[in-house]
Backbone as numpy.savetxt, mean C-alpha at the origin, in Angstrom:
# Nx Ny Nz CAx CAy CAz Cx Cy Cz
24.65 -12.75 5.48 24.38 -11.50 4.78 23.01 -11.58 4.12
22.25 -10.51 4.16 20.91 -10.43 3.62 20.92 -10.57 2.10
20.01 -11.40 1.58 19.91 -11.63 0.14 19.63 -10.34 -0.63
18.77 -9.47 -0.08 18.48 -8.19 -0.74 19.74 -7.34 -0.84
20.54 -7.34 0.21 21.78 -6.57 0.19 22.71 -7.07 -0.91
22.78 -8.38 -1.08 23.61 -8.96 -2.15 23.08 -8.52 -3.51
21.77 -8.58 -3.68 21.18 -8.16 -4.95 21.45 -6.67 -5.22
21.29 -5.84 -4.20 21.56 -4.41 -4.34 23.02 -4.19 -4.73
23.93 -4.87 -4.06 25.36 -4.75 -4.38 25.62 -5.15 -5.83
24.98 -6.23 -6.26 25.15 -6.69 -7.64 24.64 -5.66 -8.64
23.49 -5.05 -8.33 22.94 -4.02 -9.22 23.90 -2.85 -9.30
24.42 -2.43 -8.16 25.35 -1.30 -8.14 26.63 -1.60 -8.90
26.93 -2.89 -9.06 28.09 -3.31 -9.85 27.73 -3.61 -11.30
26.51 -3.23 -11.71 26.14 -3.34 -13.12 25.30 -4.55 -13.50
24.89 -5.36 -12.55 24.12 -6.57 -12.85 22.62 -6.24 -12.88
22.08 -6.01 -14.08 20.67 -5.64 -14.21 19.74 -6.82 -13.90
20.23 -8.04 -14.06 19.40 -9.20 -13.71 19.06 -9.21 -12.22
19.98 -8.73 -11.41 19.71 -8.66 -9.97 18.60 -7.66 -9.67
18.55 -6.58 -10.45 17.46 -5.62 -10.26 16.13 -6.27 -10.65
16.14 -7.04 -11.71 14.92 -7.77 -12.12 14.45 -8.70 -11.01
15.39 -9.32 -10.31 15.03 -10.19 -9.19 14.40 -9.40 -8.04
14.95 -8.22 -7.76 14.36 -7.36 -6.72 12.94 -6.93 -7.11
12.78 -6.55 -8.37 11.46 -6.14 -8.85 10.48 -7.31 -8.72
10.90 -8.49 -9.15 10.04 -9.67 -9.07 9.65 -9.98 -7.63
10.59 -9.82 -6.73 10.34 -10.14 -5.32 9.33 -9.19 -4.69
9.39 -7.91 -5.04 8.59 -6.90 -4.34 7.43 -6.32 -5.15
7.36 -6.62 -6.44 6.36 -6.01 -7.31 4.94 -6.20 -6.79
4.55 -7.42 -6.50 3.17 -7.70 -6.08 2.81 -7.00 -4.77
3.72 -7.02 -3.81 3.46 -6.37 -2.53 3.29 -4.87 -2.67
4.16 -4.25 -3.45 4.08 -2.80 -3.67 2.80 -2.47 -4.44
2.52 -3.27 -5.48 1.30 -3.04 -6.26 0.06 -3.13 -5.36
-0.01 -4.17 -4.53 -1.17 -4.34 -3.64 -1.31 -3.18 -2.67
-0.19 -2.72 -2.13 -0.21 -1.57 -1.23 -0.77 -0.35 -1.95
-0.25 -0.06 -3.13 -0.68 1.12 -3.87 -2.15 0.98 -4.29
-2.53 -0.20 -4.73 -3.92 -0.41 -5.15 -4.88 -0.21 -3.98
-4.49 -0.67 -2.79 -5.34 -0.49 -1.61 -5.46 0.99 -1.24
-4.49 1.78 -1.66 -4.53 3.21 -1.38 -5.29 3.98 -2.46
-5.22 3.51 -3.71 -5.82 4.26 -4.83 -7.15 3.70 -5.31
-7.34 2.38 -5.17 -8.49 1.68 -5.73 -8.58 1.90 -7.24
-7.43 2.08 -7.87 -7.38 2.27 -9.32 -6.22 1.45 -9.87
-6.53 0.49 -10.74 -5.48 -0.33 -11.33 -4.52 0.52 -12.16
-5.09 1.45 -12.92 -4.28 2.31 -13.78 -3.31 3.15 -12.95
-3.82 3.80 -11.91 -2.95 4.61 -11.05 -1.92 3.73 -10.35
-2.34 2.56 -9.89 -1.41 1.66 -9.21 -0.27 1.24 -10.14
-0.59 0.95 -11.39 0.45 0.58 -12.37 1.40 1.75 -12.62
0.84 2.95 -12.80 1.68 4.14 -13.04 2.61 4.41 -11.86
2.05 4.35 -10.67 2.84 4.61 -9.46 3.89 3.53 -9.29
3.51 2.28 -9.52 4.45 1.16 -9.39 5.65 1.36 -10.31
5.39 1.75 -11.55 6.48 1.98 -12.49 7.40 3.09 -11.99
6.82 4.17 -11.52 7.61 5.29 -11.00 8.41 4.87 -9.77
7.84 4.03 -8.92 8.54 3.55 -7.73 9.82 2.84 -8.13
9.73 1.90 -9.06 10.92 1.13 -9.42 11.93 1.95 -10.22
11.47 2.96 -10.93 12.41 3.89 -11.58 13.20 4.64 -10.51
12.49 5.13 -9.50 13.17 5.86 -8.41 14.09 4.94 -7.62
13.65 3.72 -7.38 14.50 2.77 -6.66 15.80 2.57 -7.43
15.68 2.32 -8.72 16.87 2.07 -9.54 17.80 3.29 -9.54
17.22 4.47 -9.70 18.03 5.69 -9.75 18.64 6.08 -8.41
18.07 5.59 -7.33 18.55 5.97 -5.99 19.12 4.81 -5.20
19.36 3.72 -5.85 19.83 2.52 -5.15 21.14 2.77 -4.40
21.96 3.64 -4.93 23.24 3.96 -4.27 23.03 4.61 -2.90
21.83 5.14 -2.65 21.53 5.78 -1.37 21.05 4.79 -0.31
20.77 3.57 -0.72 20.24 2.57 0.22 21.27 2.28 1.31
20.82 2.34 2.55 21.66 2.07 3.72 21.30 0.68 4.24
22.24 -0.25 4.16 21.95 -1.64 4.50 21.74 -1.89 5.99
21.78 -0.85 6.80 21.44 -1.03 8.22 19.93 -1.21 8.38
19.17 -0.85 7.36 17.72 -0.96 7.38 17.29 -2.06 6.41
16.12 -2.59 6.64 15.58 -3.59 5.72 15.33 -2.93 4.36
15.67 -3.63 3.31 15.43 -3.11 1.97 13.94 -2.85 1.75
13.10 -3.75 2.24 11.65 -3.60 2.03 11.14 -2.31 2.67
11.68 -1.94 3.82 11.26 -0.70 4.48 11.63 0.50 3.62
12.85 0.48 3.10 13.32 1.57 2.23 12.45 1.64 0.98
12.14 0.50 0.39 11.34 0.43 -0.82 9.92 0.94 -0.58
9.30 0.54 0.51 7.94 1.00 0.81 7.93 2.49 1.13
9.00 3.00 1.69 9.08 4.44 1.94 9.06 5.19 0.61
9.82 4.70 -0.37 9.81 5.31 -1.70 8.41 5.21 -2.29
7.78 4.04 -2.17 6.42 3.86 -2.71 5.46 4.85 -2.07
5.59 5.03 -0.78 4.72 5.97 -0.06 4.95 7.40 -0.55
6.21 7.78 -0.75 6.52 9.12 -1.23 6.00 9.35 -2.65
6.16 8.35 -3.51 5.65 8.47 -4.89 4.13 8.57 -4.85
3.50 7.75 -4.01 2.05 7.82 -3.88 1.61 9.20 -3.40
2.28 9.74 -2.39 1.92 11.06 -1.86 1.99 12.11 -2.96
3.07 12.07 -3.75 3.23 13.03 -4.85 2.09 12.87 -5.85
1.82 11.65 -6.23 0.75 11.36 -7.19 -0.60 11.78 -6.62
-0.84 11.46 -5.37 -2.10 11.77 -4.70 -2.32 13.27 -4.61
-1.27 14.03 -4.28 -1.43 15.48 -4.15 -1.72 16.12 -5.50
-1.17 15.56 -6.58 -1.43 16.09 -7.92 -2.85 15.78 -8.37
-3.35 14.61 -8.00 -4.65 14.16 -8.50 -5.77 14.28 -7.47
-5.46 14.87 -6.33 -6.43 14.88 -5.23 -7.80 15.41 -5.66
-7.80 16.49 -6.38 -9.07 17.10 -6.76 -9.77 16.35 -7.88
-9.03 15.61 -8.68 -9.64 14.91 -9.81 -9.71 13.41 -9.59
-9.58 13.00 -8.36 -9.57 11.58 -8.04 -10.95 10.98 -8.22
-11.08 10.10 -9.20 -12.34 9.41 -9.43 -12.10 7.92 -9.30
-12.64 7.37 -8.26 -12.48 5.94 -8.04 -13.64 5.23 -8.73
-13.30 4.25 -9.53 -14.33 3.44 -10.18 -14.67 2.29 -9.24
-15.63 2.53 -8.37 -15.99 1.51 -7.39 -16.56 0.27 -8.05
-17.14 0.43 -9.24 -17.64 -0.76 -9.95 -16.48 -1.65 -10.37
-15.34 -1.03 -10.74 -14.15 -1.82 -11.06 -13.68 -2.56 -9.82
-13.68 -1.87 -8.70 -13.28 -2.50 -7.44 -14.24 -3.64 -7.12
-15.52 -3.38 -7.27 -16.53 -4.40 -6.99 -16.32 -5.63 -7.87
-16.05 -5.42 -9.15 -15.88 -6.56 -10.05 -14.59 -7.32 -9.77
-13.63 -6.68 -9.11 -12.36 -7.36 -8.83 -12.44 -8.24 -7.58
-13.50 -8.09 -6.81 -13.66 -8.93 -5.61 -14.04 -10.34 -6.02
-13.53 -11.36 -5.33 -13.83 -12.74 -5.73 -15.31 -13.07 -5.58
-15.82 -13.86 -6.53 -17.22 -14.25 -6.43 -17.41 -15.75 -6.60
-16.33 -16.47 -6.70 -16.44 -17.90 -6.98 -16.46 -18.75 -5.71
-16.49 -18.13 -4.55 -16.46 -18.89 -3.30 -17.84 -19.37 -2.87
-18.87 -18.70 -3.37 -20.24 -19.02 -2.96 -21.07 -19.21 -4.22
-21.95 -20.20 -4.20 -22.76 -20.51 -5.38 -24.03 -19.67 -5.49
-24.40 -18.96 -4.45 -25.62 -18.16 -4.45 -25.32 -16.76 -5.00
-25.74 -16.45 -6.24 -25.43 -15.15 -6.85 -25.93 -13.96 -6.04
-27.10 -14.11 -5.41 -27.64 -13.01 -4.62 -26.76 -12.73 -3.40
-26.31 -13.79 -2.74 -25.43 -13.65 -1.59 -24.08 -13.06 -2.01
-23.57 -13.50 -3.15 -22.32 -12.95 -3.68 -22.46 -11.45 -3.90
-23.57 -11.05 -4.51 -23.81 -9.63 -4.77 -23.87 -8.84 -3.46
-24.60 -9.36 -2.48 -24.71 -8.68 -1.18 -23.34 -8.55 -0.51
-22.54 -9.61 -0.59 -21.21 -9.57 0.02 -20.33 -8.54 -0.68
-20.41 -8.49 -2.00 -19.62 -7.51 -2.75 -20.06 -6.09 -2.41
-21.36 -5.87 -2.32 -21.87 -4.55 -1.96 -21.39 -4.15 -0.56
-21.42 -5.09 0.37 -20.94 -4.84 1.73 -19.44 -4.49 1.70
-18.67 -5.28 0.96 -17.23 -5.01 0.85 -16.97 -3.66 0.20
-17.80 -3.31 -0.77 -17.66 -2.02 -1.43 -17.90 -0.88 -0.45
-18.90 -1.01 0.41 -19.16 0.01 1.43 -17.96 0.14 2.37
-17.38 -0.98 2.73 -16.20 -0.95 3.60 -15.05 -0.23 2.90
-14.84 -0.51 1.62 -13.78 0.16 0.87 -14.03 1.66 0.78
-15.28 2.05 0.57 -15.61 3.48 0.52 -15.32 4.16 1.85
-15.67 3.47 2.93 -15.40 4.03 4.27 -13.89 4.16 4.48
-13.15 3.13 4.13 -11.69 3.18 4.26 -11.12 4.32 3.43
-11.65 4.49 2.21 -11.15 5.54 1.33 -11.51 6.93 1.84
-12.52 7.04 2.69 -12.92 8.34 3.21 -12.01 8.82 4.35
-11.15 7.96 4.83 -10.23 8.35 5.90 -9.21 9.37 5.40
-8.66 10.13 6.32 -7.56 11.03 5.98 -6.39 10.20 5.48
-5.57 10.82 4.66 -4.44 10.14 4.04 -3.59 9.39 5.07
-3.21 10.08 6.15 -2.32 9.47 7.15 -2.98 8.27 7.83
-4.26 8.41 8.16 -4.97 7.32 8.83 -5.09 6.11 7.91
-5.46 6.35 6.68 -5.59 5.26 5.71 -4.24 4.58 5.49
-3.20 5.37 5.31 -1.86 4.83 5.06 -1.42 3.94 6.20
-1.57 4.43 7.41 -1.07 3.68 8.56 -1.86 2.39 8.77
-3.16 2.42 8.51 -3.97 1.19 8.63 -3.63 0.18 7.54
-3.44 0.66 6.32 -3.08 -0.25 5.23 -1.71 -0.87 5.50
-0.74 -0.08 5.92 0.60 -0.62 6.20 0.55 -1.65 7.33
-0.21 -1.37 8.37 -0.25 -2.26 9.53 -1.12 -3.49 9.30
-2.34 -3.29 8.86 -3.30 -4.39 8.87 -3.51 -5.07 7.52
-3.10 -4.44 6.44 -3.23 -5.10 5.14 -1.87 -5.59 4.66
-0.86 -4.74 4.78 0.48 -5.14 4.35 1.22 -5.92 5.43
0.80 -5.78 6.69 1.37 -6.58 7.77 2.70 -6.11 8.32
3.01 -4.84 8.17 4.27 -4.33 8.72 4.17 -4.17 10.23
5.32 -4.29 10.88 5.38 -4.08 12.33 5.38 -2.58 12.62
5.13 -2.23 13.88 5.18 -0.83 14.28 6.56 -0.24 13.98
7.60 -1.02 14.24 8.97 -0.54 14.01 9.21 -0.25 12.53
8.75 -1.16 11.67 8.95 -0.96 10.22 8.17 0.26 9.72
6.95 0.42 10.20 6.16 1.59 9.81 6.82 2.86 10.33
7.35 2.79 11.54 8.04 3.95 12.12 9.22 4.37 11.24
9.97 3.39 10.74 11.10 3.70 9.86 10.61 4.36 8.57
9.52 3.84 8.02 8.98 4.39 6.77 8.49 5.82 6.94
7.80 6.06 8.05 7.16 7.36 8.26 8.00 8.32 9.08
9.16 7.86 9.50 10.07 8.65 10.33 9.38 9.11 11.62
8.79 8.13 12.30 8.13 8.34 13.58 8.69 7.33 14.57
8.36 7.50 15.83 8.74 6.48 16.81 7.73 5.33 16.73
8.15 4.11 17.10 7.20 2.99 17.11 5.99 3.26 18.01
6.22 3.92 19.13 5.12 4.24 20.04 4.14 5.21 19.39
4.66 6.19 18.67 3.81 7.14 17.96 2.98 6.42 16.90
3.60 5.46 16.21 2.88 4.67 15.20 1.76 3.88 15.88
2.06 3.25 16.99 1.06 2.47 17.72 -0.14 3.34 18.09
0.14 4.53 18.57 -0.93 5.47 18.95 -1.74 5.88 17.72
-1.04 6.18 16.62 -1.74 6.58 15.39 -2.61 5.45 14.83
-2.12 4.22 14.93 -2.92 3.07 14.48 -4.17 2.96 15.34
-4.00 3.09 16.64 -5.14 3.00 17.56 -6.16 4.10 17.26
-5.69 5.33 17.04 -6.60 6.44 16.74 -7.31 6.22 15.41
-6.56 5.76 14.40 -7.16 5.52 13.08 -8.22 4.42 13.16
-7.97 3.40 13.97 -8.97 2.33 14.16 -10.25 2.89 14.80
-10.07 3.78 15.77 -11.24 4.39 16.42 -12.05 5.21 15.42
-11.35 5.97 14.59 -12.02 6.77 13.57 -12.76 5.87 12.59
-12.09 4.80 12.17 -12.69 3.85 11.23 -13.93 3.20 11.85
-13.83 2.80 13.10 -14.95 2.18 13.80 -16.14 3.15 13.88
-15.84 4.41 14.17 -16.88 5.43 14.25 -17.58 5.59 12.90
-16.80 5.57 11.82 -17.38 5.69 10.48 -18.22 4.46 10.14
-17.77 3.29 10.57 -18.57 2.08 10.36 -19.93 2.20 11.05
-19.92 2.70 12.27 -21.17 2.88 13.01 -22.08 3.87 12.28
-21.50 4.99 11.82 -22.27 6.00 11.10 -22.92 5.44 9.84
-22.23 4.51 9.19 -22.74 3.92 7.94 -23.54 2.63 8.19
-23.74 2.30 9.45 -24.52 1.11 9.78 -23.84 -0.19 9.43
-22.51 -0.20 9.41 -21.75 -1.40 9.05 -21.37 -2.23 10.27
-21.67 -1.73 11.48 -21.31 -2.48 12.69 -22.57 -2.93 13.38
């Protein structure tokens, strides 16, 4: 029997410690996913909190025929969509915050570190310029590492449709890289 299913069952029977274990297990992954979508620590924290509130309130709806992580990421995606649609017009990404969060201790040459951060920042800006669906599908596949089947479950699409969408999003991303001189 799946460990997540046992934890979910325990939570539904009143064991709040089991919910804490679920949160601990998935918090970092969900936070990273949301942060890669928002590029805002503050928004990522707010969305993360809302995700786990919704998970707790809707845990009775979880169907154990599916992976718990897939169900959880679907909720995260829905919360993000709601948040994104509310803030779409006022979305201000602090790229300097993103730039400062990139590691700089791997190389001793400060000028090279700065150039690498600037390059990474351009890549992040290009990624952020993608349409919501394209960005989401690329982050789920190539940053979060989900399979086509898992993404299909989250987005309620067929795995083949997901594969095609990933391929199209990659082509769009590649085209944007060329336009920005990043390739």
